[in-house]
Short mmCIF file of N, CA and C in Angstrom, two decimals:
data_model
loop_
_atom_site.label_atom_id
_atom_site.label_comp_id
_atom_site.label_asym_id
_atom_site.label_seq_id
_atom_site.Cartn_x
_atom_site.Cartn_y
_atom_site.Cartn_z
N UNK M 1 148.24 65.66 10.64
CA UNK M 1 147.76 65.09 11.89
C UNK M 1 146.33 64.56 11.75
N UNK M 2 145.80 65.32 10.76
CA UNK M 2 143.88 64.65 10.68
C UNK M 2 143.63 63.37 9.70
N UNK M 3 145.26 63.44 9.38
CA UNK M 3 144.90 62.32 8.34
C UNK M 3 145.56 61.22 8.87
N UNK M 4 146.47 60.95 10.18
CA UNK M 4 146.91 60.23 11.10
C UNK M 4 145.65 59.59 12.23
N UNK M 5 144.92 60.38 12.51
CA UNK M 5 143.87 60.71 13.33
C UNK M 5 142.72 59.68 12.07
N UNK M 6 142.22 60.04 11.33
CA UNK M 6 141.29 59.76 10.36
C UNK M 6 141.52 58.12 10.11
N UNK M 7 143.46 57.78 9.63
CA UNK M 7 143.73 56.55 9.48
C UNK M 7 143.12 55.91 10.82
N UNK M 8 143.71 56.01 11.96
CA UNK M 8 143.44 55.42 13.19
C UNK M 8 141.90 55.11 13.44
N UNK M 9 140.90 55.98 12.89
CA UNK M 9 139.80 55.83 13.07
C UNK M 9 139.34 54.60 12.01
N UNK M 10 139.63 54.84 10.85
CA UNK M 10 139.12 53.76 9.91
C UNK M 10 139.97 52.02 10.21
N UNK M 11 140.93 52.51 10.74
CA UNK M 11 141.37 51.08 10.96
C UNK M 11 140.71 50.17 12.11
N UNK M 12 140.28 51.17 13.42
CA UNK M 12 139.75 50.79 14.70
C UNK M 12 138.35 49.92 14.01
N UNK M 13 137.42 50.70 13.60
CA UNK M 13 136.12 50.58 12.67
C UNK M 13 136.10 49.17 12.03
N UNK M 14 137.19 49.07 11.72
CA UNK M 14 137.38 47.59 10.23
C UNK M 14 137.48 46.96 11.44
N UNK M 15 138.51 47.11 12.18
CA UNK M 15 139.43 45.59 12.78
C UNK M 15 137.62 45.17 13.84
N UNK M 16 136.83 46.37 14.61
CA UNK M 16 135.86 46.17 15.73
C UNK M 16 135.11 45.22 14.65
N UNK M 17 134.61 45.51 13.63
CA UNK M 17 133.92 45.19 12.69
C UNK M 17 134.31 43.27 11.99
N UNK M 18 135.58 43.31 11.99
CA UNK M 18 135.86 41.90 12.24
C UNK M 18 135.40 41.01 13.36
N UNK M 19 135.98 41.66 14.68
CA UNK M 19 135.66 40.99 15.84
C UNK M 19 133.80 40.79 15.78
N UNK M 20 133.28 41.29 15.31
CA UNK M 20 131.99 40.98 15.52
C UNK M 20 131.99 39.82 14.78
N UNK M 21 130.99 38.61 15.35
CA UNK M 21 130.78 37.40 14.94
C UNK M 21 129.30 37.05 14.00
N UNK M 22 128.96 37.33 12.67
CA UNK M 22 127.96 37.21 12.95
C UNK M 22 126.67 35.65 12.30
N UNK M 23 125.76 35.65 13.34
CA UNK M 23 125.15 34.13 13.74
C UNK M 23 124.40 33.84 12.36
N UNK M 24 125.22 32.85 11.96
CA UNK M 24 124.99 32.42 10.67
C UNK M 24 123.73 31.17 11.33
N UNK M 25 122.54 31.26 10.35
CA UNK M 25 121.28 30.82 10.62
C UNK M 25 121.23 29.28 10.03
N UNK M 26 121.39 28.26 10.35
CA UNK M 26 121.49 26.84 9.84
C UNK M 26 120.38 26.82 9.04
N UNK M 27 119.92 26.00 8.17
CA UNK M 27 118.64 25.77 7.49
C UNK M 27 119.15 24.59 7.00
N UNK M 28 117.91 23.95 7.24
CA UNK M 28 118.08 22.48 6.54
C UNK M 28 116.81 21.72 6.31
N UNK M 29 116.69 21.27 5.56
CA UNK M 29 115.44 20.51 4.23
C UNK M 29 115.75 18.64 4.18
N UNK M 30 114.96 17.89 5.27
CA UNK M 30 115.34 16.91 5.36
C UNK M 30 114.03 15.90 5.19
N UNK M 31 113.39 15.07 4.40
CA UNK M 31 112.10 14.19 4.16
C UNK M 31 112.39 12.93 5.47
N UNK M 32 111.45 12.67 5.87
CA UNK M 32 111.80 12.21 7.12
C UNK M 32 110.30 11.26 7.66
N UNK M 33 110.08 10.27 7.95
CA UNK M 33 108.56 9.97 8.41
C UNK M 33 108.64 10.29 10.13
N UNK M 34 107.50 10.75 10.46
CA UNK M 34 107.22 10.92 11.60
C UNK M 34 107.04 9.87 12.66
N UNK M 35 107.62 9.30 13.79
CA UNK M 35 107.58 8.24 14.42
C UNK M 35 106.51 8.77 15.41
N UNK M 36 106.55 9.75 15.93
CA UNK M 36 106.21 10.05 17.36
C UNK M 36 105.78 11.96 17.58
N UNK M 37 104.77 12.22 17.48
CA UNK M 37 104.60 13.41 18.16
C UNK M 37 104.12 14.04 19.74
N UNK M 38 104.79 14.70 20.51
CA UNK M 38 104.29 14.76 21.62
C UNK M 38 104.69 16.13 22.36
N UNK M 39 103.82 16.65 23.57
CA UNK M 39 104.53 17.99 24.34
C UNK M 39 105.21 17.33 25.55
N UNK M 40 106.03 18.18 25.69
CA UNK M 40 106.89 18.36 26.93
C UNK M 40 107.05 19.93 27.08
N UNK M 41 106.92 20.11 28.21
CA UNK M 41 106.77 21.26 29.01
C UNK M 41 106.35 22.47 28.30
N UNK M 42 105.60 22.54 27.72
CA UNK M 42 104.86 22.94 27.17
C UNK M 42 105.76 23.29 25.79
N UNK M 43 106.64 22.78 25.04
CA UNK M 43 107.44 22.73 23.70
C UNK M 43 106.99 21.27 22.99
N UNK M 44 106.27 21.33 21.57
CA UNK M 44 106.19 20.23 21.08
C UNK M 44 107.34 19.66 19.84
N UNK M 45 107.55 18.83 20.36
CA UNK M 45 108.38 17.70 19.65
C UNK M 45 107.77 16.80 18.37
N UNK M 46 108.59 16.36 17.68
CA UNK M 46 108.86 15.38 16.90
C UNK M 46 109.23 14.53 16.71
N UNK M 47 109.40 12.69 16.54
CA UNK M 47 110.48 12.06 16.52
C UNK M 47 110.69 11.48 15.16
N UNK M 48 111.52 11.56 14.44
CA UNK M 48 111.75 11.44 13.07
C UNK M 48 112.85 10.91 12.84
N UNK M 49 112.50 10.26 11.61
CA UNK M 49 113.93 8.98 11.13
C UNK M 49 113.76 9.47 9.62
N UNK M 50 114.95 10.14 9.34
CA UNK M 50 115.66 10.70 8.04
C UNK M 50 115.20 9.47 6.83
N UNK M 51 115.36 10.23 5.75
CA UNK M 51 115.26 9.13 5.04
C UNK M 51 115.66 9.83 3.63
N UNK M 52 115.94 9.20 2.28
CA UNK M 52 116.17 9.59 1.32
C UNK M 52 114.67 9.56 0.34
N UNK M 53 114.29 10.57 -0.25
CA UNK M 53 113.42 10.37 -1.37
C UNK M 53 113.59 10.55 -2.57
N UNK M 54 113.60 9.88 -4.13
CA UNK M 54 114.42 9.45 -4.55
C UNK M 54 113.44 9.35 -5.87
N UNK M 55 113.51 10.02 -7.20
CA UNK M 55 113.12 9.83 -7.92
C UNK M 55 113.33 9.71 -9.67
N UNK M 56 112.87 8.84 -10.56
CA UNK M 56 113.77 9.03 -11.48
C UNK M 56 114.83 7.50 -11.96
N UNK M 57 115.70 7.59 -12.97
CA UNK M 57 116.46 6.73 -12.81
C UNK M 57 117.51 6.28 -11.76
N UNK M 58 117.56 7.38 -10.68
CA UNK M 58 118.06 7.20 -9.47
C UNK M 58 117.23 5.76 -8.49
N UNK M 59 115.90 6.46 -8.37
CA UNK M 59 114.93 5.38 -7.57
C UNK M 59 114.96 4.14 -8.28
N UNK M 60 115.49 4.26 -9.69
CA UNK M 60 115.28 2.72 -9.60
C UNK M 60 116.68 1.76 -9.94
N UNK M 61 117.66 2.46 -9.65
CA UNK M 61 118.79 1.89 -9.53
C UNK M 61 118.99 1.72 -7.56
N UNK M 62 118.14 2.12 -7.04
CA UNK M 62 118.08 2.22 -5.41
C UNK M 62 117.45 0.98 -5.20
N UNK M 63 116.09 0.96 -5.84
CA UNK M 63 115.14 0.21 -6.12
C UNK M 63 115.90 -1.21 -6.36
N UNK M 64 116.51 -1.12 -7.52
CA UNK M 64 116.88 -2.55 -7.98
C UNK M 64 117.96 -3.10 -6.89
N UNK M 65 118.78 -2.57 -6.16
CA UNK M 65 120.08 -2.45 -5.21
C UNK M 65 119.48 -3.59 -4.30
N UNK M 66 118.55 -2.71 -3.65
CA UNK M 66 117.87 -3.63 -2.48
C UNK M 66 116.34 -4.80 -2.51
N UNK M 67 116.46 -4.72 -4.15
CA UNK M 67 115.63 -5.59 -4.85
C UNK M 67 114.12 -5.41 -5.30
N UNK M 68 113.83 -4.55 -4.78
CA UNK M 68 112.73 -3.86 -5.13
C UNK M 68 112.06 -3.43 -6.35
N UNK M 69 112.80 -3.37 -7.09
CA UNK M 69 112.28 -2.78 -8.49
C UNK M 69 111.32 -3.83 -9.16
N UNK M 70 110.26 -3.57 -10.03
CA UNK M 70 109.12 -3.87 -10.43
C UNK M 70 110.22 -4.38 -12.54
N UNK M 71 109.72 -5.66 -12.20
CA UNK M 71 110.31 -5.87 -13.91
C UNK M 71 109.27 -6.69 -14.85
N UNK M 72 109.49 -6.66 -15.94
CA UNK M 72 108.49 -6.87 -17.03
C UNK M 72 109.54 -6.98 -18.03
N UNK M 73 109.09 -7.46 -18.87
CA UNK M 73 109.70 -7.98 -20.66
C UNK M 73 108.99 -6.93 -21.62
N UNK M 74 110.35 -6.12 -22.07
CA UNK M 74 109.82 -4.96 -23.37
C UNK M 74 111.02 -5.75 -24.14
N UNK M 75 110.03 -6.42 -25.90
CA UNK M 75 110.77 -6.65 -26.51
C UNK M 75 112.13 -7.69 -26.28
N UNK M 76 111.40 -8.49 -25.39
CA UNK M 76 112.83 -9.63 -24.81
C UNK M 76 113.70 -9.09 -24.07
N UNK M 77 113.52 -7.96 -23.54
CA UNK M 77 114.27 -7.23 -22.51
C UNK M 77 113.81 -7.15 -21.22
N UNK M 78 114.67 -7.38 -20.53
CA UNK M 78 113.86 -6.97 -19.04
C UNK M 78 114.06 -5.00 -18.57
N UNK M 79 112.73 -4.69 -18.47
CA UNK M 79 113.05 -3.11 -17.92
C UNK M 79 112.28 -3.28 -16.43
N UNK M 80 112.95 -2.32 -15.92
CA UNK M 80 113.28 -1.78 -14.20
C UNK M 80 112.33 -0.57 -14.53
N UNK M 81 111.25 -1.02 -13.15
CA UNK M 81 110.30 0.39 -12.41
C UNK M 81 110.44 0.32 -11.30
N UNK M 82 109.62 1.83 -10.59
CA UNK M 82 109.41 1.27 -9.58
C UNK M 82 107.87 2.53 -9.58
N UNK M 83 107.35 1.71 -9.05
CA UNK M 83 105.84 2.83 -8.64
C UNK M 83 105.65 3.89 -8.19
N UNK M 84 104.82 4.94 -8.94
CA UNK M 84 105.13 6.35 -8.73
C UNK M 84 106.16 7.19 -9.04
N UNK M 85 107.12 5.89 -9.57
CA UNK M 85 108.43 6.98 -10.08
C UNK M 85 109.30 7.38 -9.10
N UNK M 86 109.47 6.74 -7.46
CA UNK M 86 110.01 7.48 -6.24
C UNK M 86 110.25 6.09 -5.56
N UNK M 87 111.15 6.45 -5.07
CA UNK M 87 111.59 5.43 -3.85
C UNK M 87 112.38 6.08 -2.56
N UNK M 88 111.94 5.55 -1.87
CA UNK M 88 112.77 5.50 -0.45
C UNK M 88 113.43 4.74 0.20
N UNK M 89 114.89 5.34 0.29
CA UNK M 89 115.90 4.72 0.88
C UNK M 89 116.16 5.38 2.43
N UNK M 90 116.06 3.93 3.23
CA UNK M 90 116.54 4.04 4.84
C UNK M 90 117.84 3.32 5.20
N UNK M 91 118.78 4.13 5.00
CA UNK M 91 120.11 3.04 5.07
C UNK M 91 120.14 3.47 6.49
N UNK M 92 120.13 4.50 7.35
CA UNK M 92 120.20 4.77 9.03
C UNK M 92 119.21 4.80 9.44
N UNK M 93 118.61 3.70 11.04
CA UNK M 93 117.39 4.29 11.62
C UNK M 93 117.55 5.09 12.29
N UNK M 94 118.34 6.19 12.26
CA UNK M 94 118.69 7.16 13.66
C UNK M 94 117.01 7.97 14.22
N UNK M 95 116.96 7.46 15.39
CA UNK M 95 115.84 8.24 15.34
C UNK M 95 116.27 9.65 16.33
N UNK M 96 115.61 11.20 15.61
CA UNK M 96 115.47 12.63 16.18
C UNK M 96 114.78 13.20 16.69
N UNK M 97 115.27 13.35 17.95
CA UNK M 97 114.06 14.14 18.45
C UNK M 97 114.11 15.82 18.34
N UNK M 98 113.14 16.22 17.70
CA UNK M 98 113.63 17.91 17.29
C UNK M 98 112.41 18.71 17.69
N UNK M 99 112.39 19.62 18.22
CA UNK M 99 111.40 20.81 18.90
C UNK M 99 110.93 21.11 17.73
N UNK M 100 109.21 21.91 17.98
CA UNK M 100 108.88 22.52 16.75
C UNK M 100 108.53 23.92 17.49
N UNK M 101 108.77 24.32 16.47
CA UNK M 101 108.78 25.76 16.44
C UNK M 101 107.15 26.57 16.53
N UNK M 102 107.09 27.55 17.30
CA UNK M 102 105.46 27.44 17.93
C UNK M 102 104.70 28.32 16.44
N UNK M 103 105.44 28.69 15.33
CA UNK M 103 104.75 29.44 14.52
C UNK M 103 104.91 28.54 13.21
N UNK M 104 105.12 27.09 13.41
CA UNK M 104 105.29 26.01 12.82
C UNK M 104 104.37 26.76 11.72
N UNK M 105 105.06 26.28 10.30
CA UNK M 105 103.92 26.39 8.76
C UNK M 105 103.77 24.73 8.36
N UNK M 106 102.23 24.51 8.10
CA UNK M 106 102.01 23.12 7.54
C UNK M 106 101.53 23.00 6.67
N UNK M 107 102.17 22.34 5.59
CA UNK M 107 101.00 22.35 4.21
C UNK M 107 100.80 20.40 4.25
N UNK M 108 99.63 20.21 4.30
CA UNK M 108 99.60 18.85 4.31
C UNK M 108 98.20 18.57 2.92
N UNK M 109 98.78 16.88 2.21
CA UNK M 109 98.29 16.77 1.37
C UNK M 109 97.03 16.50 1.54
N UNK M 110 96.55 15.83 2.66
CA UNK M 110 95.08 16.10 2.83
C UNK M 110 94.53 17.40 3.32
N UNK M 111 94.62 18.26 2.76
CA UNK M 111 94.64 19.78 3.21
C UNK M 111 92.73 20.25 3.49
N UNK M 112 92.08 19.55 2.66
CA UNK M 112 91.08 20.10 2.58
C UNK M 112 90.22 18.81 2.91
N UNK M 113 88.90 19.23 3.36
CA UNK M 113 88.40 18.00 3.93
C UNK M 113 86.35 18.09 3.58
N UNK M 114 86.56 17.99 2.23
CA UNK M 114 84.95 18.27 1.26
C UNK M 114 84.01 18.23 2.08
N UNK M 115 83.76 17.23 3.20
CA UNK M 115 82.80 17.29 3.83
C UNK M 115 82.43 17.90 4.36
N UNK M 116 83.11 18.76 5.48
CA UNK M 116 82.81 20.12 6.10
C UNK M 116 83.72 21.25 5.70
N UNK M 117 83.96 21.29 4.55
CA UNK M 117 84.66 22.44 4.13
C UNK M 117 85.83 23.52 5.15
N UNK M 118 86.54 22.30 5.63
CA UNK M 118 87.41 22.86 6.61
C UNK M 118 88.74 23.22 5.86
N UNK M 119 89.89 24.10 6.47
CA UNK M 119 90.86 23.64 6.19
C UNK M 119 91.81 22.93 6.75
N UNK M 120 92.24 21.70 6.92
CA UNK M 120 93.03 20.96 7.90
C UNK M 120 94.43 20.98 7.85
N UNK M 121 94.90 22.31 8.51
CA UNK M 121 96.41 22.70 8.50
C UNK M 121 96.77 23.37 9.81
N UNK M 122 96.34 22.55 10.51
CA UNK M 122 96.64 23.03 12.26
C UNK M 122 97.41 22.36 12.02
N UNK M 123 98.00 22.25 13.71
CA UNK M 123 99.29 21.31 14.15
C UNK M 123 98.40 19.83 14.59
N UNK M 124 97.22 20.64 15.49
CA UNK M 124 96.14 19.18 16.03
C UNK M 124 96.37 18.40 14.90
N UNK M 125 95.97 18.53 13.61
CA UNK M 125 95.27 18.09 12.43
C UNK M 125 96.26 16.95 12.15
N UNK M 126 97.93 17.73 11.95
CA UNK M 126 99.01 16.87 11.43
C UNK M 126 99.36 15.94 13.19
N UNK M 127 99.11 16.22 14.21
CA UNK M 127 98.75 15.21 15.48
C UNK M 127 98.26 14.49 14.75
N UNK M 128 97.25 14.16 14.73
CA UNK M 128 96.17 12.88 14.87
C UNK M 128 96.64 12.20 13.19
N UNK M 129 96.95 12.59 12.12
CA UNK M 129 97.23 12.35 10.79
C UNK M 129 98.34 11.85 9.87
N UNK M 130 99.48 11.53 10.76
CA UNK M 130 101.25 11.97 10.35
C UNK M 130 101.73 10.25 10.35
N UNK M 131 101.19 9.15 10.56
CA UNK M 131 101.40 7.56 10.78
C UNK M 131 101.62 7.42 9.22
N UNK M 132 102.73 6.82 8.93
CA UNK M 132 103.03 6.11 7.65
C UNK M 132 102.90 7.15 6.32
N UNK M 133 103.07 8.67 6.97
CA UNK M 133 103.34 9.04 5.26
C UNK M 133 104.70 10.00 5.40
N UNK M 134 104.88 10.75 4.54
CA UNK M 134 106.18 11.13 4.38
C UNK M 134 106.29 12.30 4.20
N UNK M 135 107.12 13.53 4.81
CA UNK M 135 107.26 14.48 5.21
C UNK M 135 108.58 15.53 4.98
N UNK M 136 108.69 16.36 4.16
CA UNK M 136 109.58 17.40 4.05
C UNK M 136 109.95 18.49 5.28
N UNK M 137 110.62 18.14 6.71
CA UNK M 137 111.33 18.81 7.15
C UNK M 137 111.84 20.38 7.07
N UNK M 138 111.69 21.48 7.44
CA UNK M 138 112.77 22.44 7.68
C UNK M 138 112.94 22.90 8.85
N UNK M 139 114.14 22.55 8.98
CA UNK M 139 114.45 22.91 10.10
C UNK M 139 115.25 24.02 10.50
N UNK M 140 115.29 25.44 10.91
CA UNK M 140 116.29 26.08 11.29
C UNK M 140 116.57 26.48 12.75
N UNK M 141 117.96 27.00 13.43
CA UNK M 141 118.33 27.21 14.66
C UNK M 141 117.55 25.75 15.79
N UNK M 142 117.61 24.74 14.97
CA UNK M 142 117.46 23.38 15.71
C UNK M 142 116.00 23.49 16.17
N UNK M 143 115.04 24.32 15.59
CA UNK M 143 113.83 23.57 15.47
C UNK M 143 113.06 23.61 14.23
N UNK M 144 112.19 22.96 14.36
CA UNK M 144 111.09 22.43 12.89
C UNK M 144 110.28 23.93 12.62
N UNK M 145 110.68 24.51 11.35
CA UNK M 145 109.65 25.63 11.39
C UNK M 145 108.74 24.95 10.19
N UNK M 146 108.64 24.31 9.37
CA UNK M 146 108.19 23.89 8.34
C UNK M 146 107.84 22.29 8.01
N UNK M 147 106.85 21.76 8.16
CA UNK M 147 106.29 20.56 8.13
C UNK M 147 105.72 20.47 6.47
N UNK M 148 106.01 19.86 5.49
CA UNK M 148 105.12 19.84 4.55
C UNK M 148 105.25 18.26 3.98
N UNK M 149 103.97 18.02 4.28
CA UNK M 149 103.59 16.37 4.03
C UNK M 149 103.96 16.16 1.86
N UNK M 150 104.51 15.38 1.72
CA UNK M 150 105.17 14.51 0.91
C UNK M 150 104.08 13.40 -0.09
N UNK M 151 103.28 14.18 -1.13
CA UNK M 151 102.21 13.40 -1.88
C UNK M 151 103.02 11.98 -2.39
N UNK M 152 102.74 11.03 -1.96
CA UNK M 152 103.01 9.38 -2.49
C UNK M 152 101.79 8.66 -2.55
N UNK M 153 101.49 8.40 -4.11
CA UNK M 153 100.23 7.21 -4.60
C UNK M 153 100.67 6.31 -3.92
#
């Protein structure tokens, strides 16, 4: 009987233990330029258009696609660059608007600022700073916890 009793218990245990659902945490790593930063109700936003960054013999088969690539004569040959070694491809303008997360982490490449020996890794900082450069995304549970600006010569 205790081992009828005992089964019943371990089976209840497993099957409750199924029914529990548990909240699998999205994460996602997306390079993206910044269109637009702003608050609303007191949650700050982002507006961002995805993009591919791309380096390698990849970038310059991307590069050459949409004509871009940099050419020169080696030896009566024509060879394919492209500058810095990276390219970016925008085949969608979708633009996103995505919440940031209030314990947001920023590592940005102008990080340090010689003149007054500051460190410039607020959120203000990447406000006023974020026009025309390029940006590594993370995003989890649908907001931005991770901003890290994207070094391009």
């Amino acid at each position: 009987m205790v081992n009828y009793v005992l089964i019943i218990c371990c089976v209840f245990f497993m099957s409750f233990g199924s029914c529990v659902k548990e909240k699998q945490v999205q994460v996602s790593r997306n390079y993206a330029f910044v269109l637009k930063v702003y608050s609303e109700n007191n949650i700050n936003y982002v507006e961002a258009d995805y993009v591919q960054y791309v380096t390698g013999d990849r970038a310059i088969e991307e590069a050459k696609k949409n004509g871009d690539a940099d050419t020169r004569l080696v030896n009566g040959e024509k060879v394919y660059s492209v500058p810095g070694d990276f390219y970016i491809v925008n085949e969608h303008n979708k633009i996103r608007k995505l919440a940031v997360s209030d314990n947001v982490k920023l590592d940005l490449v102008s990080s340090n600022d010689s003149k007054n020996k500051k460190e410039l890794n607020t959120f203000d900082d990447f406000t006023n700073d974020y026009k025309d450069k390029l940006f590594l995304l993370t995003i989890e549970s649908e907001k931005i916890i991770e901003i890290e600006e994207v070094f391009t010569p």
